[in-house]
Coordinates of C-alpha atoms in Angstrom, one line a residue:
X259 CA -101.1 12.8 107.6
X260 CA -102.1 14.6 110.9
X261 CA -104.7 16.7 111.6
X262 CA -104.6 20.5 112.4
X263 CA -103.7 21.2 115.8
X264 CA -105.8 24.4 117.2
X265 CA -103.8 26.7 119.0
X266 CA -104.4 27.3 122.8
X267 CA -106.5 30.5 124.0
X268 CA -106.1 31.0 127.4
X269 CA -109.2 32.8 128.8
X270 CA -108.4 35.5 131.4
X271 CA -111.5 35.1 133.2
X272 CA -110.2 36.9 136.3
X273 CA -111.0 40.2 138.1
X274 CA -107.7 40.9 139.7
X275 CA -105.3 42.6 137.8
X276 CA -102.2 41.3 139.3
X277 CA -103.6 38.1 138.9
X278 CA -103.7 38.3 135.3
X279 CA -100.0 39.0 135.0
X280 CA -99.3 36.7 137.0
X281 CA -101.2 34.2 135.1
X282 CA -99.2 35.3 131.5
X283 CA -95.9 34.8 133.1
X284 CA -96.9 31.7 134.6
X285 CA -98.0 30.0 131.8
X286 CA -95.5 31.7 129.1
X287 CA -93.4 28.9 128.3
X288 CA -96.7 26.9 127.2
X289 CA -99.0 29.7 126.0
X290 CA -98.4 32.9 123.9
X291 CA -102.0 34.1 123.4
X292 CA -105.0 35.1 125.7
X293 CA -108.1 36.5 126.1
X294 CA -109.0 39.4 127.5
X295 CA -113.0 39.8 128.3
X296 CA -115.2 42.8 129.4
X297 CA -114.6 42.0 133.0
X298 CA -110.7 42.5 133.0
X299 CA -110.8 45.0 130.3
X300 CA -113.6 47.0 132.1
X301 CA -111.8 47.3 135.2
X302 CA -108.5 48.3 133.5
X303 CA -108.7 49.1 130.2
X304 CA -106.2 49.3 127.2
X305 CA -103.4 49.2 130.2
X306 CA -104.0 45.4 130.6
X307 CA -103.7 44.5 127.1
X308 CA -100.8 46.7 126.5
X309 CA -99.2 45.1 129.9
X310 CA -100.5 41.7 128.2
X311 CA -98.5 42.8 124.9
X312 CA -95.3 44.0 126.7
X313 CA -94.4 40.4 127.7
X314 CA -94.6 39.2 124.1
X315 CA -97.8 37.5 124.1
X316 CA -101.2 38.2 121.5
X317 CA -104.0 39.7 122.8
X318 CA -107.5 38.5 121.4
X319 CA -110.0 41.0 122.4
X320 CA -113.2 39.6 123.1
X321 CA -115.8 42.4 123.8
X322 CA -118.3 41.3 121.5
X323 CA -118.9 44.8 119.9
X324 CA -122.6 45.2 118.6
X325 CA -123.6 49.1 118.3
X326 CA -124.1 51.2 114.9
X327 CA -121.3 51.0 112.5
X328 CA -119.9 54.1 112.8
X329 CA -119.5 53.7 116.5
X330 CA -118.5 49.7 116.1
X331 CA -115.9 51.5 113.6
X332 CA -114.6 53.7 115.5
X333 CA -114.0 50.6 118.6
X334 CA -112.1 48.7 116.3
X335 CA -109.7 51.3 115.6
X336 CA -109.5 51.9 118.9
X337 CA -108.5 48.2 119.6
X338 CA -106.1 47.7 116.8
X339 CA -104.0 50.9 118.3
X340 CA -103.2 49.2 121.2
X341 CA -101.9 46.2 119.3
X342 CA -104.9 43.9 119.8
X343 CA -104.4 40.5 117.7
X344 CA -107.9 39.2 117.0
X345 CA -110.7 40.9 118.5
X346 CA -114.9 40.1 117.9
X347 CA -118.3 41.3 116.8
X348 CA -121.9 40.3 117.3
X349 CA -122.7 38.7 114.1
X350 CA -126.2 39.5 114.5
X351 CA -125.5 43.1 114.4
X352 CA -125.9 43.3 110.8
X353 CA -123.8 43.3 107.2
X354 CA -123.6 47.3 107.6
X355 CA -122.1 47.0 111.2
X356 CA -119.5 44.2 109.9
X357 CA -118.4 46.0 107.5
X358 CA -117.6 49.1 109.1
X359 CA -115.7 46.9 111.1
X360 CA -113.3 45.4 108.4
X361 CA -113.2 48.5 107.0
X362 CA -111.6 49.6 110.0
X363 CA -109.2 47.4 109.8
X364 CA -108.3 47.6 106.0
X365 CA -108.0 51.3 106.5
X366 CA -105.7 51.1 109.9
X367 CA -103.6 48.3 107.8
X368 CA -103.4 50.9 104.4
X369 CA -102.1 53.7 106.8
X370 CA -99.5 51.5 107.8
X371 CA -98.6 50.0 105.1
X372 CA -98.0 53.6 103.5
X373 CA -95.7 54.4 106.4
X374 CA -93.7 51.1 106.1
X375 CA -93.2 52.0 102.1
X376 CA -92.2 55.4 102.9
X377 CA -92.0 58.0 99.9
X378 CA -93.2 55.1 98.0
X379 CA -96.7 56.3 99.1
X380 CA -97.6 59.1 100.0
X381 CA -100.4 59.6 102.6
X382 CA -102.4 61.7 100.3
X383 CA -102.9 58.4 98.3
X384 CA -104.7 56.3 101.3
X385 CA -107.9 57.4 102.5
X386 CA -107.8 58.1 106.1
X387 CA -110.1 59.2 108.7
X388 CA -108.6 62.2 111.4
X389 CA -109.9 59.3 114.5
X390 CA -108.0 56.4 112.6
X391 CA -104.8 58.8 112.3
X392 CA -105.5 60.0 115.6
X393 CA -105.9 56.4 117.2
X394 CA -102.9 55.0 115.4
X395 CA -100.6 57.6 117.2
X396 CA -102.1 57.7 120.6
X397 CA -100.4 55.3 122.3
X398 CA -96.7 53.7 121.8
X399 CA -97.8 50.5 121.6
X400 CA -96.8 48.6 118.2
X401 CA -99.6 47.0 116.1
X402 CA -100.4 43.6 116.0
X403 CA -97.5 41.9 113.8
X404 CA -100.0 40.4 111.4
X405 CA -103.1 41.8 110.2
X406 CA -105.6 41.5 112.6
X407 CA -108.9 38.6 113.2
X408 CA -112.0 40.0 113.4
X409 CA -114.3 37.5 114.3
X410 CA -118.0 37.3 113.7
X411 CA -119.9 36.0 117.2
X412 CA -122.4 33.6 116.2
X413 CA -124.7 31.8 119.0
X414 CA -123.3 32.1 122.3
X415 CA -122.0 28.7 124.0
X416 CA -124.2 29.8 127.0
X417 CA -127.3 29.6 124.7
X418 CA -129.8 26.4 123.9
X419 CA -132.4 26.3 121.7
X420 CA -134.7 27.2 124.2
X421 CA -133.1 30.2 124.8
X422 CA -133.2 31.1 121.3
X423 CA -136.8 30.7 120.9
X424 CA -137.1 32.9 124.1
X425 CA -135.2 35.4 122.5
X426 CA -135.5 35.3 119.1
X427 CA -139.1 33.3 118.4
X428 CA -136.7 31.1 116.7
X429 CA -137.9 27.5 115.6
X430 CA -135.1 26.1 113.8
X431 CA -132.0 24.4 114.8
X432 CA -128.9 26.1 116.4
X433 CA -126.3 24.6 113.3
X434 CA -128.7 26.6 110.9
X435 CA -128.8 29.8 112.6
X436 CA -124.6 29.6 112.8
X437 CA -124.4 28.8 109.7
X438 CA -126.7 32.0 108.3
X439 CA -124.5 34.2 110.7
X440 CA -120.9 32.8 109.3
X441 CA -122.4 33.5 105.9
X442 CA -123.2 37.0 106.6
X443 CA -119.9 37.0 108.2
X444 CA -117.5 35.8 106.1
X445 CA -119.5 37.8 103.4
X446 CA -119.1 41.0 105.4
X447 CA -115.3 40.9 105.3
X448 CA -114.8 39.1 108.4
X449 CA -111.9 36.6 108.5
X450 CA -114.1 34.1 111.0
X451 CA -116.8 33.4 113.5
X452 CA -116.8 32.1 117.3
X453 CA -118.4 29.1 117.2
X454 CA -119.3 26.0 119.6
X455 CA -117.6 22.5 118.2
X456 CA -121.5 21.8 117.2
X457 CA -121.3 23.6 114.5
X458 CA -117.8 23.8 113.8
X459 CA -117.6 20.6 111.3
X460 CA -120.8 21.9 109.4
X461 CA -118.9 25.2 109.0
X462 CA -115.8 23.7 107.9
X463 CA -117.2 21.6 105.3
X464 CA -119.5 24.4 104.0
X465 CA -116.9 27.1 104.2
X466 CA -113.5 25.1 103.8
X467 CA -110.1 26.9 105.2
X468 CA -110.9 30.1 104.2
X469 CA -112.7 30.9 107.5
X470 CA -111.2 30.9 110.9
X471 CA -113.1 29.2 113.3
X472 CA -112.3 30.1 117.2
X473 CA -114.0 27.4 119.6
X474 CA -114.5 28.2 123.0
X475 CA -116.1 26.0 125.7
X476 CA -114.0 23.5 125.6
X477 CA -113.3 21.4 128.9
X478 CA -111.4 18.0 130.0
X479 CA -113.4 14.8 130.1
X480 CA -115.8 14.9 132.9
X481 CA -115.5 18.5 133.9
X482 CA -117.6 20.9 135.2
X483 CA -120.0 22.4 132.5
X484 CA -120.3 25.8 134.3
X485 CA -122.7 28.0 133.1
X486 CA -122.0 27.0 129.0
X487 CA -124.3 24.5 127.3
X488 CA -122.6 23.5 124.6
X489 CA -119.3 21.9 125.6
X490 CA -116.2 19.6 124.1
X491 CA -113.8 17.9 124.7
X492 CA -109.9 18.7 122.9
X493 CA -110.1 16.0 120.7
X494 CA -113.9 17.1 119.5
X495 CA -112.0 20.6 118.6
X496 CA -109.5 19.0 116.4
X497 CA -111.7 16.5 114.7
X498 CA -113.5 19.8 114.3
X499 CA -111.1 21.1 111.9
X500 CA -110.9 24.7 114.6
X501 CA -108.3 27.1 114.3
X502 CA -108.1 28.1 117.8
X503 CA -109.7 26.9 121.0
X504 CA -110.4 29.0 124.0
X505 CA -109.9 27.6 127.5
X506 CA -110.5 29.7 130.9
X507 CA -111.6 28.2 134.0
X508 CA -110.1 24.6 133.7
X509 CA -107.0 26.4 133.4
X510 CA -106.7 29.9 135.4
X511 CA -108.8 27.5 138.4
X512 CA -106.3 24.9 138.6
X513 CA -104.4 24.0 141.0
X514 CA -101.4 24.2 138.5
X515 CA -102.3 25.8 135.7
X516 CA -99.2 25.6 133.6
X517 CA -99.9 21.5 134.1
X518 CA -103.8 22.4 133.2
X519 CA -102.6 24.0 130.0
X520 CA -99.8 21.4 129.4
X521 CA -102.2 18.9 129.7
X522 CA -104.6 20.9 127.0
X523 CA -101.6 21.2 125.0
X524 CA -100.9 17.1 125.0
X525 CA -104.4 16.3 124.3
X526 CA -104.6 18.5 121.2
X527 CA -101.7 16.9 119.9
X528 CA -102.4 13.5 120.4
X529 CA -105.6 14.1 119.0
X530 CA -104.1 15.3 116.1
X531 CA -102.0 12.4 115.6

């Protein structure tokens, strides 16, 4: 029996909007879900992901929200009325802060449930707030066709331990620290965490399927590291057990990309196999 094949996150590390676009219709026929960061969505907000959306493709959100929970709240709602797919958090901003988040989502999911069952349920039987109702109708874009990720940031690919103790005065290992942050997590009502390939097997075997794991930093055989410092390869990801890997500059910087991300694609499976 095969192993799970992750699917393909194409990172839209790019500050061109035209670009972008042109990058989703390019590599359609091979990839049907992307990232949008704070440096695309900054410059162009909820346009780009609804542009994103229009061609039929998901939309993971990744803006790393980390503020009070009512405000965190509030930018989750926010993102799930303009159809975003999976969208993340700072783990480290605390159980209160998480929750608000899935509550968000639970909420914005009861509201439409209610209106998809009609007279079955009135409105006056789910709790809503005025800025979820008020969200939900603000733009014609339809929602995400499944219930939403919300994913749990853990350590940052970009980080070593050194960094850590720099930041944190932390002396234990990076797999610990994860690990701590998927618990809180999961136990906040997230569905996953953002994790490096490090630490994806140790979450996998503590936390089995129920958690989705989203890798990113992953990069062909003798690539370029870039500026993240914990890095894999494809075939690390799947023996990984992750749901989803995230890719950007080894495919938005090639010289093809749609044979970059074909490539990806083929060494995932084979992996698998």
């Amino acid at each position: 029996m095969g192993k799970k094949i992750p699917q393909l996150i194409v990172a839209l590390d790019v500050e061109d909007r035209n670009r972008a676009v042109e990058l989703v219709d390019e590599l359609g026929d091979a990839v049907s879900f992307f990232k949008v960061g704070s440096r695309l969505f900054t410059a162009f907000g909820p346009s780009i992901v609804e542009e994103i959306k229009s061609r039929g493709a998901d939309v993971f959100l990744d803006l790393k929200f980390h503020d009070i929970p009512a405000t965190v709240a509030g930018s989750v709602r926010a993102a799930l009325s303009i159809g975003v797919d999976m969208m993340t958090l700072h783990a480290s901003g605390g159980a209160e802060m998480l929750r608000a988040a899935a509550e968000a989502v639970e909420e914005m999911e009861a509201m439409r449930a209610g209106s998809e069952g009609g007279k079955g349920k009135g409105r006056s039987e789910i709790e809503l707030s005025a800025e979820a109702r008020n969200a939900a109708v603000s733009r014609a874009v339809e929602p995400a066709a499944s219930r939403p990720i919300l994913l749990g940031v853990t350590v940052l690919t970009s980080l070593s331990r050194q960094n850590l103790s720099e930041i944190y005065s932390y002396d234990g290992t990076i797999e610990d620290l994860v690990l701590r942050l998927v618990e809180l997590s999961v136990g906040s009502g997230l569905d996953g965490v953002v994790s490096s390939v490090r630490e994806a097997a140790a979450i996998r075997e503590r936390f089995g399927e129920r958690v989705v794991i989203v890798t990113p930093g992953i990069r062909f055989a003798n690539a370029d590291r870039d500026d993240q410092k914990r890095i894999a390869a494809p075939k690390d990801a799947v023996s990984a057990g992750s749901d989803y890997i995230v890719v950007g500059r080894p495919i938005i910087r090639a010289a093809s990309p749609l044979e970059a991300a074909e490539r990806m694609l083929a060494e995932l499976k084979a992996a698998a196999t």
